[in-house]
PDB file of C-alpha atoms and ligand atoms in Angstrom:
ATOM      1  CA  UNK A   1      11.278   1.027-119.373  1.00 54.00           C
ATOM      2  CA  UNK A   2       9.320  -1.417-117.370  1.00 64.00           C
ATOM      3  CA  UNK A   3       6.452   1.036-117.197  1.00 66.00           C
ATOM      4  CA  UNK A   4       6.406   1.447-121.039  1.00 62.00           C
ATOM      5  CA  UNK A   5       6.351  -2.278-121.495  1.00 68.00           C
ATOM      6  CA  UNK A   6       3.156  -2.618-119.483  1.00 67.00           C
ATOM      7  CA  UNK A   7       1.722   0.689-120.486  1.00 66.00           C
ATOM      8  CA  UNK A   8       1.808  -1.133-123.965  1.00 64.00           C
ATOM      9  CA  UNK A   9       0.395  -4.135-123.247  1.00 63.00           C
ATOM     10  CA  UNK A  10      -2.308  -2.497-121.164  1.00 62.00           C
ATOM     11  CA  UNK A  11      -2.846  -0.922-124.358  1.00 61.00           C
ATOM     12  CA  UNK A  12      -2.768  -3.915-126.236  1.00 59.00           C
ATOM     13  CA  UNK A  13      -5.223  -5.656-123.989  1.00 57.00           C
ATOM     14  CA  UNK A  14      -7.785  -2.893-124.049  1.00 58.00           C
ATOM     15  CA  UNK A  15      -7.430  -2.720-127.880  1.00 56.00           C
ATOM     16  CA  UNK A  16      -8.407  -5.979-128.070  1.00 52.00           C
ATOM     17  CA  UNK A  17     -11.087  -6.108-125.159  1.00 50.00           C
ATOM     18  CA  UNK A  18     -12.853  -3.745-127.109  1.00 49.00           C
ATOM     19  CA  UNK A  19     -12.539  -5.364-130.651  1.00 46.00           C
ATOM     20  CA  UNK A  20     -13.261  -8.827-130.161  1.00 47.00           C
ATOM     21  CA  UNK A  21     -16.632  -8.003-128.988  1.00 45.00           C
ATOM     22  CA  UNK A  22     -17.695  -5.635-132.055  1.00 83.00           C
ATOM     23  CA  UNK A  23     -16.544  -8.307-134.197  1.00 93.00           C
ATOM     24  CA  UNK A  24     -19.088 -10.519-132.155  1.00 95.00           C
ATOM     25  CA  UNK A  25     -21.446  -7.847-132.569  1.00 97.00           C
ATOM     26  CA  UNK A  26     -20.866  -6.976-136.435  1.00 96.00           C
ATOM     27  CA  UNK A  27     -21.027 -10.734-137.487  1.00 96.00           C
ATOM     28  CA  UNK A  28     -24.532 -11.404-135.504  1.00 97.00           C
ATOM     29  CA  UNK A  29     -25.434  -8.020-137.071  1.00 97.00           C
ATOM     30  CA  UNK A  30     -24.789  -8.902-140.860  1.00 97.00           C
ATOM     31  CA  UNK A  31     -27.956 -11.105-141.185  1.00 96.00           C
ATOM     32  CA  UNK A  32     -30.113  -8.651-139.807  1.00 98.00           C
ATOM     33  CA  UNK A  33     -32.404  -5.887-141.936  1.00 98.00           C
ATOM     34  CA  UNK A  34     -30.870  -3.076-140.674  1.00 98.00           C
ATOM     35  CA  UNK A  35     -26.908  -4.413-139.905  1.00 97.00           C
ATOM     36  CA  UNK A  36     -25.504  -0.603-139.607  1.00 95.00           C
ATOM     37  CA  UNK A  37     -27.963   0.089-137.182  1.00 97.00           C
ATOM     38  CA  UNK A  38     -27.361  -2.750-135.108  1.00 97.00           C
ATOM     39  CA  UNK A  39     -23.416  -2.737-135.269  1.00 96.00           C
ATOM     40  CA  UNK A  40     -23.991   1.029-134.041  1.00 95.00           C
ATOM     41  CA  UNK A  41     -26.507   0.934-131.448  1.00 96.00           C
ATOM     42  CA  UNK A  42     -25.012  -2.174-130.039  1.00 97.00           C
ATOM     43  CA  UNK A  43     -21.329  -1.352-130.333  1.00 95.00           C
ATOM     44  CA  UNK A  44     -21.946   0.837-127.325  1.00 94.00           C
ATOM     45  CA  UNK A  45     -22.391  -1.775-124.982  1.00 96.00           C
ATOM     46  CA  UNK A  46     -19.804  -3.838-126.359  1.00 95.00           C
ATOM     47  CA  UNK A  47     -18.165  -4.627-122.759  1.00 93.00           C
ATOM     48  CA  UNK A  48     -21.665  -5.751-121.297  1.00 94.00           C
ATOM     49  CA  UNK A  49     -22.301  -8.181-124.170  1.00 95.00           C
ATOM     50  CA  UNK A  50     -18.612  -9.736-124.734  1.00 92.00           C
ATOM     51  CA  UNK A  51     -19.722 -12.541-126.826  1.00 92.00           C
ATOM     52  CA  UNK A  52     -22.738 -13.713-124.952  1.00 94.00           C
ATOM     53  CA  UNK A  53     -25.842 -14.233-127.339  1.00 94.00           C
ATOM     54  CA  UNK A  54     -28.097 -14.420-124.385  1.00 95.00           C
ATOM     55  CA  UNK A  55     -26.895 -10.362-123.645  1.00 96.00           C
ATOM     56  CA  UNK A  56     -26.939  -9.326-127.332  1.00 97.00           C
ATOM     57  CA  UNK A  57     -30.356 -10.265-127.308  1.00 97.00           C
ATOM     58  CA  UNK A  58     -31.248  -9.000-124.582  1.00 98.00           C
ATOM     59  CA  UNK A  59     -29.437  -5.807-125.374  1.00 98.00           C
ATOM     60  CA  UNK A  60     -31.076  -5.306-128.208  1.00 98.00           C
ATOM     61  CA  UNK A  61     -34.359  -6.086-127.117  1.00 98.00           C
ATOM     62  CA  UNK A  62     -34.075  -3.597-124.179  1.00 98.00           C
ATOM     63  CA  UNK A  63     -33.009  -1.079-126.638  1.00 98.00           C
ATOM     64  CA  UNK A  64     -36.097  -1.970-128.600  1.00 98.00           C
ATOM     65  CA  UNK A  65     -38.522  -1.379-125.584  1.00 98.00           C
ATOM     66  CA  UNK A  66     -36.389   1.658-124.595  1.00 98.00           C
ATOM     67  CA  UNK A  67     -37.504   3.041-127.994  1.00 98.00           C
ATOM     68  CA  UNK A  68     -41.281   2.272-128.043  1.00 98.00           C
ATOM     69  CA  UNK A  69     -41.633   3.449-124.420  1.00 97.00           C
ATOM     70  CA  UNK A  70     -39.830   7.426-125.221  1.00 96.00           C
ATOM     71  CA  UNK A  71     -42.306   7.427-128.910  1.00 95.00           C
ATOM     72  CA  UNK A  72     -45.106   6.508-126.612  1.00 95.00           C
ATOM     73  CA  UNK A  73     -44.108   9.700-125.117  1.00 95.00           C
ATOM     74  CA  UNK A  74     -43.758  11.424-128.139  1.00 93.00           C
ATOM     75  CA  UNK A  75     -47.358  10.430-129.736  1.00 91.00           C
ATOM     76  CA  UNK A  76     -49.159  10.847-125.829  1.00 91.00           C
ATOM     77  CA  UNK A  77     -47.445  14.321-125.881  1.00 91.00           C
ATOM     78  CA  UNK A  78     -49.275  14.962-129.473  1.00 88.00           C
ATOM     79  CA  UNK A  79     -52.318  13.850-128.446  1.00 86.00           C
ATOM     80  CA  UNK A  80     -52.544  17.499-125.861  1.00 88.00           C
ATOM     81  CA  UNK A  81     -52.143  19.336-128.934  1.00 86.00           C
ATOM     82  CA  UNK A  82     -54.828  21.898-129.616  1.00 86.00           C
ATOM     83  CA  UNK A  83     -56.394  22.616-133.203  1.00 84.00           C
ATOM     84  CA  UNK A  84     -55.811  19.216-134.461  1.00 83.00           C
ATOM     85  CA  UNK A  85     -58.587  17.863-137.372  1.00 83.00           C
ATOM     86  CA  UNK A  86     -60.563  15.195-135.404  1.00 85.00           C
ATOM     87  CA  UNK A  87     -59.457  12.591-137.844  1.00 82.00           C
ATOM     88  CA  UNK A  88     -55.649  13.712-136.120  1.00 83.00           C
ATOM     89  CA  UNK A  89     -57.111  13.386-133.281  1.00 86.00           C
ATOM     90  CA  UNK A  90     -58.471   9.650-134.241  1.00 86.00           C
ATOM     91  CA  UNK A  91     -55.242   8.774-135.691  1.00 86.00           C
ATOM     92  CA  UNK A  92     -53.200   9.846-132.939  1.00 88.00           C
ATOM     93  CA  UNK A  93     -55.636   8.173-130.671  1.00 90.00           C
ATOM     94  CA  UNK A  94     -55.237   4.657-132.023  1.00 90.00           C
ATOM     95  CA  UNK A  95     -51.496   5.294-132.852  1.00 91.00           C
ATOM     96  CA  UNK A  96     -51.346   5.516-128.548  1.00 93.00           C
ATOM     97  CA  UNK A  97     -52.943   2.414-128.233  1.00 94.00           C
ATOM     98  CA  UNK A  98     -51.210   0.592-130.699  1.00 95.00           C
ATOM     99  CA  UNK A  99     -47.844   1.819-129.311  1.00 96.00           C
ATOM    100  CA  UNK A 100     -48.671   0.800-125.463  1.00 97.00           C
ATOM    101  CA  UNK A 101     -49.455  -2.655-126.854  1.00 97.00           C
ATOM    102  CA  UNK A 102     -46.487  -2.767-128.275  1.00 98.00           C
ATOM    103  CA  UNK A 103     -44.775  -1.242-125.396  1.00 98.00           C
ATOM    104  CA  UNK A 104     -46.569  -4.004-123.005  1.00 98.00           C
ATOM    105  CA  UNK A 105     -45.572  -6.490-125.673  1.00 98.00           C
ATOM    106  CA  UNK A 106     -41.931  -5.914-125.980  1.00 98.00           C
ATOM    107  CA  UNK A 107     -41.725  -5.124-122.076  1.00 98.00           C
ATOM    108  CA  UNK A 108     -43.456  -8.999-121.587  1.00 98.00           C
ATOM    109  CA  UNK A 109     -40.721 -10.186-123.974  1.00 98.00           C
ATOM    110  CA  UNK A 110     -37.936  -8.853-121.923  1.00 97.00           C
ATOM    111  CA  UNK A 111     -39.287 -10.833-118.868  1.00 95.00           C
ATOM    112  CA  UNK A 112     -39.869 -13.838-120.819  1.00 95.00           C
ATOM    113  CA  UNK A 113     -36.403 -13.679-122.358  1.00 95.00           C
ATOM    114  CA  UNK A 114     -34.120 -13.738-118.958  1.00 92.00           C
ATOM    115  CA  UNK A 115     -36.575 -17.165-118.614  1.00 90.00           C
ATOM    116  CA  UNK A 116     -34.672 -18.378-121.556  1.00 87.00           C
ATOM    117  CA  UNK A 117     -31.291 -18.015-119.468  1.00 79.00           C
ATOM    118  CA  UNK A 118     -31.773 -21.215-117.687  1.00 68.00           C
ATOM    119  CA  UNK A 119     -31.427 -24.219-120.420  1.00 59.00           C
ATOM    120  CA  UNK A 120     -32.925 -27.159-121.416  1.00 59.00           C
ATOM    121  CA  UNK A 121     -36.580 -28.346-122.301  1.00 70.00           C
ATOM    122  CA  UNK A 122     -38.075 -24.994-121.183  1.00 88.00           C
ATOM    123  CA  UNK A 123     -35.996 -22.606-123.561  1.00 91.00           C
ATOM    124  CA  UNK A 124     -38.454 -23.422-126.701  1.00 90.00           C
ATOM    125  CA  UNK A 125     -41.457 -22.314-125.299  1.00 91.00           C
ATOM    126  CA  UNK A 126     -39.946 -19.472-123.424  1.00 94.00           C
ATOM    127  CA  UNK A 127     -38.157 -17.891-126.744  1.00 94.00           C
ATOM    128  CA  UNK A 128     -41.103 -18.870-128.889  1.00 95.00           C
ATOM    129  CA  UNK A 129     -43.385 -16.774-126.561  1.00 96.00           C
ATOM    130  CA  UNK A 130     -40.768 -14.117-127.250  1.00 97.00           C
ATOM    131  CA  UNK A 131     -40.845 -14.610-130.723  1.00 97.00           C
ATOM    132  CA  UNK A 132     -44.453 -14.572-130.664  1.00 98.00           C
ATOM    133  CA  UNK A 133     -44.985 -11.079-128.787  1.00 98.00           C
ATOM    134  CA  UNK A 134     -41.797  -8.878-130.462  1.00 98.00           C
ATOM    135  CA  UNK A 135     -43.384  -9.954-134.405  1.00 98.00           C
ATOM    136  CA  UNK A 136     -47.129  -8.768-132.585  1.00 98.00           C
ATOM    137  CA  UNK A 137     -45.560  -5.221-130.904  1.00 97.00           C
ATOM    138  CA  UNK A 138     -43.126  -4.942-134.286  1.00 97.00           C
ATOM    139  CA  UNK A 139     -46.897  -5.124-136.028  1.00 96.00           C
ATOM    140  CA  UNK A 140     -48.118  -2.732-133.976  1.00 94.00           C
ATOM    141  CA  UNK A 141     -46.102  -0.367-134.555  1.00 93.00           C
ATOM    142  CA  UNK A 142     -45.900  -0.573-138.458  1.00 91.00           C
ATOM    143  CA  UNK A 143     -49.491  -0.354-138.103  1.00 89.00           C
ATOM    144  CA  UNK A 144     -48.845   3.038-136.531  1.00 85.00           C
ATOM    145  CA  UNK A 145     -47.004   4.164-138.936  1.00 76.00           C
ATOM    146  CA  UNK A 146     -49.270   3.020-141.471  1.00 79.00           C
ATOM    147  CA  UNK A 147     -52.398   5.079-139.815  1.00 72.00           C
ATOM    148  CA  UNK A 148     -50.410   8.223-140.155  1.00 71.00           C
ATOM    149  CA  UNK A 149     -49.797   7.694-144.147  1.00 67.00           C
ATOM    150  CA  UNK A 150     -53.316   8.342-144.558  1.00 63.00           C
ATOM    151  CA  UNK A 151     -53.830  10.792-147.483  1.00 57.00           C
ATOM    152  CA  UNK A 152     -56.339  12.964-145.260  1.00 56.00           C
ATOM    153  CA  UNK A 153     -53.526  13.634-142.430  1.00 61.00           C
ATOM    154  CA  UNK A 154     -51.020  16.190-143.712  1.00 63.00           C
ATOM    155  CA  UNK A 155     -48.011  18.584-141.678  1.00 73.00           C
ATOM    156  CA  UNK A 156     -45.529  18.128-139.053  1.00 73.00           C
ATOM    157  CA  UNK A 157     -47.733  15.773-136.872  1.00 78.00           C
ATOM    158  CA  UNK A 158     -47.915  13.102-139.952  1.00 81.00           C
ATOM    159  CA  UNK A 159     -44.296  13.529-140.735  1.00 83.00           C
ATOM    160  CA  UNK A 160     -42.921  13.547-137.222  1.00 84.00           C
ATOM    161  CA  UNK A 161     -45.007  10.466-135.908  1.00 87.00           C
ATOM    162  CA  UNK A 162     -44.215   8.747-139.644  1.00 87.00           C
ATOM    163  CA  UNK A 163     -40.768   8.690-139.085  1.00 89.00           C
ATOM    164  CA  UNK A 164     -40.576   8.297-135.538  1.00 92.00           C
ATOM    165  CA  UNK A 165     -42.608   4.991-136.310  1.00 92.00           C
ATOM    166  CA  UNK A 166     -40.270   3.869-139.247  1.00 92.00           C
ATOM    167  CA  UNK A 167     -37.440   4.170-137.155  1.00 95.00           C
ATOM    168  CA  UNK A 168     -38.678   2.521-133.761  1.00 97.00           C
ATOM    169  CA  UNK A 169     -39.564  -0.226-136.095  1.00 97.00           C
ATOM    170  CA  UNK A 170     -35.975  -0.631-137.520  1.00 98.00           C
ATOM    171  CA  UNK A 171     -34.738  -1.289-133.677  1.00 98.00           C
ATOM    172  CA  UNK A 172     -37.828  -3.788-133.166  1.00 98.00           C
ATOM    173  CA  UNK A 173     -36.870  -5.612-136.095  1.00 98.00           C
ATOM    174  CA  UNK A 174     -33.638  -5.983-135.587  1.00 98.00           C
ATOM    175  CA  UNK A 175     -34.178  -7.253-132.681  1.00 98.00           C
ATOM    176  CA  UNK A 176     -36.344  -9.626-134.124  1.00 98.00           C
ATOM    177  CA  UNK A 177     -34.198 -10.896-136.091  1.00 98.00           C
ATOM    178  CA  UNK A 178     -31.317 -11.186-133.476  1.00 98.00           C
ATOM    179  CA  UNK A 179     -34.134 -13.201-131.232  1.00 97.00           C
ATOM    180  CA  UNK A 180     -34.440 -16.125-134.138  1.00 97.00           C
ATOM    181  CA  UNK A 181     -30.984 -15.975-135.214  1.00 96.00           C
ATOM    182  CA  UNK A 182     -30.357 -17.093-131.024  1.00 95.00           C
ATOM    183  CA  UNK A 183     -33.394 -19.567-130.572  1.00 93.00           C
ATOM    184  CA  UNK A 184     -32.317 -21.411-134.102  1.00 93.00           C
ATOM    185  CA  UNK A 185     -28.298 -21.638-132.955  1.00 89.00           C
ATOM    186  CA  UNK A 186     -30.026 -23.015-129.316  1.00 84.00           C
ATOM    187  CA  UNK A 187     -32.144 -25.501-131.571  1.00 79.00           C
ATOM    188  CA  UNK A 188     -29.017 -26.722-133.995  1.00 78.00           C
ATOM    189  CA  UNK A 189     -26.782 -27.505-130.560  1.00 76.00           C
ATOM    190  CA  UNK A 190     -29.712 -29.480-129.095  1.00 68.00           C
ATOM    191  CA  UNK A 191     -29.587 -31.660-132.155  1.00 58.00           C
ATOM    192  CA  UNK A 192     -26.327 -32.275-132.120  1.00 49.00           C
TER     193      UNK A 192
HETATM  194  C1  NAG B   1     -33.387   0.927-121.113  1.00 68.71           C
HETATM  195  O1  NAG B   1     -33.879   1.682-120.034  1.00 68.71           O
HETATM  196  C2  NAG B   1     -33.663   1.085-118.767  1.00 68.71           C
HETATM  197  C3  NAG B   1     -34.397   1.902-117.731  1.00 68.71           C
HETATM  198  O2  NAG B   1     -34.138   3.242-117.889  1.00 68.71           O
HETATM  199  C4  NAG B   1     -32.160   0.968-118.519  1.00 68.71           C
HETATM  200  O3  NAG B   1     -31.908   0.378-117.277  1.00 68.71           O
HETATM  201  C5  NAG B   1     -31.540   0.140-119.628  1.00 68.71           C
HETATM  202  O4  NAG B   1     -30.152   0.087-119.486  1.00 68.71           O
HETATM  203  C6  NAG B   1     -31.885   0.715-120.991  1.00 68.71           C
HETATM  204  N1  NAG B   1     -31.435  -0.225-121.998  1.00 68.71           N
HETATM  205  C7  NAG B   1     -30.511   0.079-122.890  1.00 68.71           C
HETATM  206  C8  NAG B   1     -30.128  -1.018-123.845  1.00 68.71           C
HETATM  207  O5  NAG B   1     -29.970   1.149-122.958  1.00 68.71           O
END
């Protein structure tokens, strides 16, 4: 009987370990431009963040950079493709460039970020750098994306590296958005 009891309310606890923090997670999520996207990529490490906004951030900006860095991959892996039109070629050329930027950029921001950890005066200028660098690498790589919509490129290549773009930029944006959502809470308890 006894083990039942705190079978039960081992249960109960780990139901309720786990739910608190997707509520944490869902709620931050609901003001951002993609909030099913964010509830579901950052439910998964719902026991790292708990309710800290410093680690949601930071989650989601490592999830971000994770992102950039494997379509880097992706478009550097096109790039050794034979019997491409040269303006593929030039497309897919500048699309590499813009992505390691943004790769540098986001990867900068991380750094930057765990700066923010320690409070007081230094905070601002450490999240506004942040700020600053994910809205460049989020530009970037919309600019990527925006190389490939060219009508002259057509196939699988386009396509692939189109969507690929739209959808690392959904992450970055996200994030983003989950980066001023923190830096204006920080701001409205410093004036209080
Ligand atoms: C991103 O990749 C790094 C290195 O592989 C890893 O340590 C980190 O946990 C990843 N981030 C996320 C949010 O999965």
């Amino acid at each position: 009987m006894a083990k039942f009891t705190l079978l039960f309310l081992l249960l109960t606890l780990l139901s309720m370990a786990t739910s608190t923090p997707t509520s944490f997670i869902t709620s931050s999520c609901s003001t951002t431009p993609y909030p099913t996207l964010c509830v579901e990529s950052l439910s998964v490490y719902a026991t790292t963040i708990q309710q800290d906004p410093h680690q949601l951030v930071q989650t989601a900006l490592s999830l971000s950079l994770n992102k950039t860095q494997s379509t880097k991959g992706f478009v550097t892996m096109c790039n050794t493709f034979k019997n491409l039109k040269p303006i593929e070629y030039a497309a897919l050329h500048d699309c590499a460039e813009e992505i390691s930027d943004s790769v540098n950029r986001l990867s900068r921001s991380l750094n930057e970020l765990k700066l923010c950890k320690i409070n007081g005066q230094d905070f601002n200028w450490h999240i506004s750098n942040v700020e600053t660098w994910v809205s460049s690498a989020l530009t970037d790589e919309t600019t990527c994306g925006e190389g490939f919509g060219a009508k002259a490129l057509d196939g699988r290549i386009k396509a692939s590296i189109k969507s690929r773009m739209v959808n690392v930029a959904k992450f970055t944006s996200n994030a983003l958005s989950l980066i001023d959502q923190y830096a204006a809470k920080h701001m409205e308890g410093m004036n209080l």
